[in-house]
PDB file of C-alpha atoms in Angstrom:
ATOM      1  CA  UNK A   1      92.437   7.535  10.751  1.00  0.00           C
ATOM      2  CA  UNK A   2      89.469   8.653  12.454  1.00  0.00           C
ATOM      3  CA  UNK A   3      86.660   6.731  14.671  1.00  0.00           C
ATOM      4  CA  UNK A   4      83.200   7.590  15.074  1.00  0.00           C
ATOM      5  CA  UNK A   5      80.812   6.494  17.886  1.00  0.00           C
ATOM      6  CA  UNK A   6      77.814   4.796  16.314  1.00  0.00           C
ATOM      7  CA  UNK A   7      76.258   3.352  19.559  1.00  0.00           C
ATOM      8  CA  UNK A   8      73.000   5.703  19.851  1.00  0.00           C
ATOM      9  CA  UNK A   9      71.981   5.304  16.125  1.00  0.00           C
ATOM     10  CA  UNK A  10      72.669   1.500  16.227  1.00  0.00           C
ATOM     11  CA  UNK A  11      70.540   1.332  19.026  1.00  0.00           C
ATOM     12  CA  UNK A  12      67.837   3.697  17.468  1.00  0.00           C
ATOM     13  CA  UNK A  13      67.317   1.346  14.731  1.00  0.00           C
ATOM     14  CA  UNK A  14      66.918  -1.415  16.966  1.00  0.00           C
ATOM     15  CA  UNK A  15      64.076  -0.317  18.702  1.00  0.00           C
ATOM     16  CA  UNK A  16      63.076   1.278  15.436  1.00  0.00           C
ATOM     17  CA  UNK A  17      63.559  -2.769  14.300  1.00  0.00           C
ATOM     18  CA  UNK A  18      61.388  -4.159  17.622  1.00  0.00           C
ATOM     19  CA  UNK A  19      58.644  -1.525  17.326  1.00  0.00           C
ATOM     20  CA  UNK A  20      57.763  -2.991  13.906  1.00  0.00           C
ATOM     21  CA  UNK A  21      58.070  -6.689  15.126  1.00  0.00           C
ATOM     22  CA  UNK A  22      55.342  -5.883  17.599  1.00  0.00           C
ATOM     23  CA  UNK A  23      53.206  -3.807  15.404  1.00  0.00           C
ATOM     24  CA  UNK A  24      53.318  -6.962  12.579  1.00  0.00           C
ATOM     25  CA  UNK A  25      52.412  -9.150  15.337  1.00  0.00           C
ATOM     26  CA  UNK A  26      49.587  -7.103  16.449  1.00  0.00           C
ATOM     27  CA  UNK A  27      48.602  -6.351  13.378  1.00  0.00           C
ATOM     28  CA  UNK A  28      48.537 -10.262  12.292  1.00  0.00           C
ATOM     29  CA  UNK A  29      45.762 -11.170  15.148  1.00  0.00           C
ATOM     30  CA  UNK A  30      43.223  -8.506  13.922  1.00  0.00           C
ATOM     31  CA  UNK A  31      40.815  -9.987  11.835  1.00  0.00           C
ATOM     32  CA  UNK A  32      40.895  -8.256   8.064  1.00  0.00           C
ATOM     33  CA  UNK A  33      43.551  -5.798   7.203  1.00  0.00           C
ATOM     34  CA  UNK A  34      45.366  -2.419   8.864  1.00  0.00           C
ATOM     35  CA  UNK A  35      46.895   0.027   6.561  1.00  0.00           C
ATOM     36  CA  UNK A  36      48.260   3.109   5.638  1.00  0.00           C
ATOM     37  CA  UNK A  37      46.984   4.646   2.298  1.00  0.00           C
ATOM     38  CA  UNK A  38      48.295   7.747   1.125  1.00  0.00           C
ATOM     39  CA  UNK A  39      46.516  10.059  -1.366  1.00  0.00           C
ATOM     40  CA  UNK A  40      49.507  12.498  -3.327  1.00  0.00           C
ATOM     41  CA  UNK A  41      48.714  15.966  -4.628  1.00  0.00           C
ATOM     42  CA  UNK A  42      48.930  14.484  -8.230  1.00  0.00           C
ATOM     43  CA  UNK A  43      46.459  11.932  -7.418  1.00  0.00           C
ATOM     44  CA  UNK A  44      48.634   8.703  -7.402  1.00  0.00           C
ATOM     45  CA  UNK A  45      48.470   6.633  -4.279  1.00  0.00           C
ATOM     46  CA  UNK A  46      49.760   3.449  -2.530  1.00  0.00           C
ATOM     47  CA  UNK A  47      49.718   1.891   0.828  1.00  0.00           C
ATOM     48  CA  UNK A  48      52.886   3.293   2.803  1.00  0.00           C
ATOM     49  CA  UNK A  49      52.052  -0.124   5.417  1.00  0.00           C
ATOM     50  CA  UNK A  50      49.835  -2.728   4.952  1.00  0.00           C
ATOM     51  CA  UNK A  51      49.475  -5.783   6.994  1.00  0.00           C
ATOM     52  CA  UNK A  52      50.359  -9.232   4.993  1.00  0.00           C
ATOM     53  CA  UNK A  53      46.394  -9.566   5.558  1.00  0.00           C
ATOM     54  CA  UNK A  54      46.368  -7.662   2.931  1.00  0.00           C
ATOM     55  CA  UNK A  55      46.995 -10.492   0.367  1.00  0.00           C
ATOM     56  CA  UNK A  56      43.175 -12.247   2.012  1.00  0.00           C
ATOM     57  CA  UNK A  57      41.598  -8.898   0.923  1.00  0.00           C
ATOM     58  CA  UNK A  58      42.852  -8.086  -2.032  1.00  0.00           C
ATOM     59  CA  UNK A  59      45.225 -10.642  -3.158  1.00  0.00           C
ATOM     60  CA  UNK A  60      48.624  -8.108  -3.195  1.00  0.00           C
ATOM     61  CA  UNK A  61      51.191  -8.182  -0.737  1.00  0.00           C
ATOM     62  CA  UNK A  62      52.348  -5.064   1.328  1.00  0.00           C
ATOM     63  CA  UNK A  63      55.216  -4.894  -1.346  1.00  0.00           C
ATOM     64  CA  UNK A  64      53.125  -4.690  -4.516  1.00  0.00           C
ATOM     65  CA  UNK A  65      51.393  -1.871  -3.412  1.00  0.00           C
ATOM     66  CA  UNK A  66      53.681   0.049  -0.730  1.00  0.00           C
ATOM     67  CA  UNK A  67      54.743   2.730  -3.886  1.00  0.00           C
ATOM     68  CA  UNK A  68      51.447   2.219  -5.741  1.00  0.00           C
ATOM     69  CA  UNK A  69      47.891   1.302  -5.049  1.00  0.00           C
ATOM     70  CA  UNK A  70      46.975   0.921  -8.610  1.00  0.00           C
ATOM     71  CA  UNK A  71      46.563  -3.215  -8.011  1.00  0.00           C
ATOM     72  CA  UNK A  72      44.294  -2.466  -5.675  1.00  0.00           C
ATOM     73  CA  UNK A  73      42.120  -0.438  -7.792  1.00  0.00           C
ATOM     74  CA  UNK A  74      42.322  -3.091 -10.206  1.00  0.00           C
ATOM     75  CA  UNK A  75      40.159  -5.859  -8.350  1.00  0.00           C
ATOM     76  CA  UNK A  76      37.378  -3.091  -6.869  1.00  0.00           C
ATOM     77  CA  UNK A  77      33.978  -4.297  -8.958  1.00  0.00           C
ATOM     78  CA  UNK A  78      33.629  -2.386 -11.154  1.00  0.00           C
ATOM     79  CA  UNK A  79      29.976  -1.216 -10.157  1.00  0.00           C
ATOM     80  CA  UNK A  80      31.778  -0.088  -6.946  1.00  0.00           C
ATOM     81  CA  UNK A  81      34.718   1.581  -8.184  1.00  0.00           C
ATOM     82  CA  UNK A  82      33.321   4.834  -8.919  1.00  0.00           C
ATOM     83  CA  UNK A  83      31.436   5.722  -5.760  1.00  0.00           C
ATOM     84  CA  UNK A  84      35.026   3.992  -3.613  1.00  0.00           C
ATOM     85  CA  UNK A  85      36.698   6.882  -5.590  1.00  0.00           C
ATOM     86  CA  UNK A  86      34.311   9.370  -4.574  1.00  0.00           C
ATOM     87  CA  UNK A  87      34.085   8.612  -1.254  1.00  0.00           C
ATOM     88  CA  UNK A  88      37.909   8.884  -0.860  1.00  0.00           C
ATOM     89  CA  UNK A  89      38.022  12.252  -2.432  1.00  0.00           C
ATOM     90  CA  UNK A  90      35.395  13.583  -0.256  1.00  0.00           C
ATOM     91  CA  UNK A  91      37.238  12.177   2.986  1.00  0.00           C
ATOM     92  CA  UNK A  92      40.375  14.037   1.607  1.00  0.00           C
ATOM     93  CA  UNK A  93      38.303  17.366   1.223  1.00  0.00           C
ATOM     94  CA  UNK A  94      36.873  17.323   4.328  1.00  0.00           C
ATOM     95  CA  UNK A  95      39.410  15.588   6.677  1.00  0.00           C
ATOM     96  CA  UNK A  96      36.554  13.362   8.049  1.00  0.00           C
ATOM     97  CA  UNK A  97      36.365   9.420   8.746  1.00  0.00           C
ATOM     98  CA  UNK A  98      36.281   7.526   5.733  1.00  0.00           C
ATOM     99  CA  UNK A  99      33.661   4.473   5.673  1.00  0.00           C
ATOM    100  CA  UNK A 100      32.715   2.624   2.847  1.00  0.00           C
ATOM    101  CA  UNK A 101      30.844  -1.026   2.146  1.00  0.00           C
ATOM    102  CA  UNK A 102      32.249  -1.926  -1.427  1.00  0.00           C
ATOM    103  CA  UNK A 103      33.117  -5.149  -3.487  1.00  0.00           C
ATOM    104  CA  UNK A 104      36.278  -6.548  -4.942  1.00  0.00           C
ATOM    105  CA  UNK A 105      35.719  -8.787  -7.963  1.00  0.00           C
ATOM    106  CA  UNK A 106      38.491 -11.896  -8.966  1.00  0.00           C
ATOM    107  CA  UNK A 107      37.913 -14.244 -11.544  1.00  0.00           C
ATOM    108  CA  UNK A 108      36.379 -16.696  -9.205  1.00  0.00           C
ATOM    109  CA  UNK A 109      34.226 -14.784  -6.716  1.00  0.00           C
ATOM    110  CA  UNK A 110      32.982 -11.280  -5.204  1.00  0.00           C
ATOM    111  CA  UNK A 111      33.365 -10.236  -1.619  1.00  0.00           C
ATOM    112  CA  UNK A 112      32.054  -7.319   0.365  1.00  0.00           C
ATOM    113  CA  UNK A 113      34.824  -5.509   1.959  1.00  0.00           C
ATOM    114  CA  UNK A 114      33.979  -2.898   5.174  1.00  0.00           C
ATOM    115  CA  UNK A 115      36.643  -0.024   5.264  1.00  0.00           C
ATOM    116  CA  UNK A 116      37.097   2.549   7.966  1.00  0.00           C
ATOM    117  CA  UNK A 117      40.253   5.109   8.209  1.00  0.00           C
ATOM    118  CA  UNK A 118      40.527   8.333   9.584  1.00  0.00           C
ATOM    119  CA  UNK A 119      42.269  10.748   7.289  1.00  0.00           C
ATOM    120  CA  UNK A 120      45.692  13.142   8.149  1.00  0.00           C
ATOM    121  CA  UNK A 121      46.914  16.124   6.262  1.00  0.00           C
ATOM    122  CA  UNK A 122      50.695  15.842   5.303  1.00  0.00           C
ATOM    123  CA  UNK A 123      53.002  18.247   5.378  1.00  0.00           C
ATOM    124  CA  UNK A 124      53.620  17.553   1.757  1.00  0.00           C
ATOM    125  CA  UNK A 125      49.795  18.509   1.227  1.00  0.00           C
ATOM    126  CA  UNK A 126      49.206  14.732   0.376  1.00  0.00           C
ATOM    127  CA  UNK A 127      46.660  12.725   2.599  1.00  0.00           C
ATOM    128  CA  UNK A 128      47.065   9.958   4.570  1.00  0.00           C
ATOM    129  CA  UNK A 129      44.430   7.289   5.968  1.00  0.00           C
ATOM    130  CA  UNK A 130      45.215   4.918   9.397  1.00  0.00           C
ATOM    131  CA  UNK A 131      42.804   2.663   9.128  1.00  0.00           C
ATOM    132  CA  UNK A 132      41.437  -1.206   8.878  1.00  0.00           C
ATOM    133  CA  UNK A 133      39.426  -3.464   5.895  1.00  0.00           C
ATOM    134  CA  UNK A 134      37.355  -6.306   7.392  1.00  0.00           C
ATOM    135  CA  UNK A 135      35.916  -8.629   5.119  1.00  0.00           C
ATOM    136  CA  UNK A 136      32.193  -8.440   5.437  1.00  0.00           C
ATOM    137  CA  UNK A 137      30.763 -10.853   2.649  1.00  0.00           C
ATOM    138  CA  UNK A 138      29.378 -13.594   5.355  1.00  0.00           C
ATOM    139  CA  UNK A 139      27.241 -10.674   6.866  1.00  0.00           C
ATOM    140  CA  UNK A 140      26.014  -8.848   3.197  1.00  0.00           C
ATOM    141  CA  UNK A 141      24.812 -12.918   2.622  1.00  0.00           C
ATOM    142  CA  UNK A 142      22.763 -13.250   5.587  1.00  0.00           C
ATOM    143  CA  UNK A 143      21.580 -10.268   5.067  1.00  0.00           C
ATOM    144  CA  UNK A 144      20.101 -11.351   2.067  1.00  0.00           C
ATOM    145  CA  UNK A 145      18.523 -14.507   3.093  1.00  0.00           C
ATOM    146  CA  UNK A 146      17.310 -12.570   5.577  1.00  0.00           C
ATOM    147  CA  UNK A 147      15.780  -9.760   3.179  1.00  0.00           C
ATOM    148  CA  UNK A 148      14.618 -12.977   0.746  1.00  0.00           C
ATOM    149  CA  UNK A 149      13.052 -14.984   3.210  1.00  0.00           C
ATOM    150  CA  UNK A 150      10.837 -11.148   4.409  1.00  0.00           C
ATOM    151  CA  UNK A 151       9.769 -11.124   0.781  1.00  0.00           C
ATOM    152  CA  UNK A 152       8.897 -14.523   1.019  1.00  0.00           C
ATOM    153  CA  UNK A 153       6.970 -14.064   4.397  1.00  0.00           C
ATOM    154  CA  UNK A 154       5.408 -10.824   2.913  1.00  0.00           C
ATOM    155  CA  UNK A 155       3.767 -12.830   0.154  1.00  0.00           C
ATOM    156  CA  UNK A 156       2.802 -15.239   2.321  1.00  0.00           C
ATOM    157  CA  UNK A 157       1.129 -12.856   4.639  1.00  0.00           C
ATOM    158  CA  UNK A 158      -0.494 -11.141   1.635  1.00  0.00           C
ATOM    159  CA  UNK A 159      -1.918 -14.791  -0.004  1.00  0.00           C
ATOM    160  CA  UNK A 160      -3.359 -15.634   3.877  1.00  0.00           C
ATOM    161  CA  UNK A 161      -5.097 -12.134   3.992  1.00  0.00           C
ATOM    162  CA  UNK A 162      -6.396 -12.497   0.326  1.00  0.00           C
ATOM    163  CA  UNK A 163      -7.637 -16.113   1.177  1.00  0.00           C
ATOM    164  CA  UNK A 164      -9.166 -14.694   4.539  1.00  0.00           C
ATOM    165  CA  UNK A 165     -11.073 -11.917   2.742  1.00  0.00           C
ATOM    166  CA  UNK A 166     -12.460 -13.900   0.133  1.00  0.00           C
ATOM    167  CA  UNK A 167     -13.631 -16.905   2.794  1.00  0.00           C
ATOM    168  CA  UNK A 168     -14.653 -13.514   4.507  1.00  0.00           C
ATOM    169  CA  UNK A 169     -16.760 -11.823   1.756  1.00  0.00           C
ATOM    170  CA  UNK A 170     -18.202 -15.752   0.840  1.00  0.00           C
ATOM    171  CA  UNK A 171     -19.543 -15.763   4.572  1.00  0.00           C
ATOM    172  CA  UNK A 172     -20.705 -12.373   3.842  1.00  0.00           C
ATOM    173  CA  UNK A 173     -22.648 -13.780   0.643  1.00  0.00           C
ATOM    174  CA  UNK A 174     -24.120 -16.679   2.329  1.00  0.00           C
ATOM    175  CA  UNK A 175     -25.003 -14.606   5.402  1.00  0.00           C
ATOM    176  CA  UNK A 176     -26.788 -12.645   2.671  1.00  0.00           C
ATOM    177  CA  UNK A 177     -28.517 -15.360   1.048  1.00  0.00           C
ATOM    178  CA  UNK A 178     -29.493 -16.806   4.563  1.00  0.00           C
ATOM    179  CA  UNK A 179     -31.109 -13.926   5.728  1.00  0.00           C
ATOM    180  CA  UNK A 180     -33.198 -13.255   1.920  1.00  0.00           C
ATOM    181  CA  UNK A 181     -34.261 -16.560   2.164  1.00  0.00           C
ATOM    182  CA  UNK A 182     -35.651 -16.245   6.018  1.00  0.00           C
ATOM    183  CA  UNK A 183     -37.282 -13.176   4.580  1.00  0.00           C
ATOM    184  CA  UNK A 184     -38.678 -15.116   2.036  1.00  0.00           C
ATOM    185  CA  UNK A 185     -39.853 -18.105   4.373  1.00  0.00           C
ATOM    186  CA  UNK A 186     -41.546 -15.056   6.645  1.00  0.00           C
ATOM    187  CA  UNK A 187     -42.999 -13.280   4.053  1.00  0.00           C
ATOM    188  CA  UNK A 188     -44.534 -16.925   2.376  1.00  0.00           C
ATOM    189  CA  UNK A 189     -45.790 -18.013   5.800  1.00  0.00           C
ATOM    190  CA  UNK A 190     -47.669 -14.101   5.912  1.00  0.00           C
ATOM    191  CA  UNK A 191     -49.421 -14.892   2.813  1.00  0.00           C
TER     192      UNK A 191
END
């Protein structure tokens, strides 16, 4: 028989073991999602880590998605998926931040989703983003009662300045008419 001393790589994986712990529990108190998202040569993709926020942004978990992203793709509106695409391709060309306001669509509602990841060349030539999704519908809402209620207060502002320039130009008449009519009274008492 023969022994072998397995101490170091027992203890390796624990620490490999406690440095996840306290990533997951850091990861669980920032509000939206962090992730890893890996771009292959071939063009498939998946999320190598996601936090199990993941499942209030996109309704996955980490493990429907850790080999292939295609779920994900599957709830991005569908007015959004295009230029999401685009934008990821261009961050893989150019190695630069990716940043991107977009929508997800489910049966029963649409959110705005914020994403921001900063891209790394593999040595495999495949791409890989660190980065976070933060759910940003509240803010895209008030920003539209915000933009309706400047339309509203645009019109407004345009009826009050129509109203003053018409009570403006009926002064202006009866000014007018004032003034003919002294003329008048002058000219009458002259004769």
């Amino acid at each position: 028989g023969s022994s072998t001393d397995i101490t170091n790589r027992k203890l390796a994986e624990e620490a490999q073991k406690e440095a996840n712990e306290r990533i997951q529990k850091i990861a669980s108190r920032i509000p939206g999602m962090v992730y890893q998202y890996k771009l292959m040569k071939d063009g498939r993709s998946c999320f190598p880590y996601a936090s199990a926020a993941i499942y209030d942004i996109y309704r996955v978990t980490p493990e429907e998605v850790r080999l292939d992203a295609t779920k994900v793709f599957d709830v991005l509106h569908p007015d959004d998926r295009e230029g999401i695409v685009a934008s990821i391709q261009k961050s893989a060309q150019t190695l630069n931040p990716w940043r991107y306001e977009y929508r997800v669509k489910f049966e029963d509602e649409v959110r705005w989703l914020f994403g921001n990841a900063l891209p790394e060349m593999q040595v495999d030539g495949s791409i890989l983003w660190h980065g976070f999704i933060h759910d940003i519908t509240e803010r895209k809402m008030m920003e539209e009662e915000l933009k309706a209620l400047n339309e509203q207060l645009d019109k407004r502002v345009e009826e009050e300045m129509q109203a003053r320039l018409k009570i403006e130009r009926e002064q202006e008449i009866e000014r007018e008419f004032l003034i003919q009519k002294t003329k008048n009274t002058t000219m009458g008492e002259m004769i």
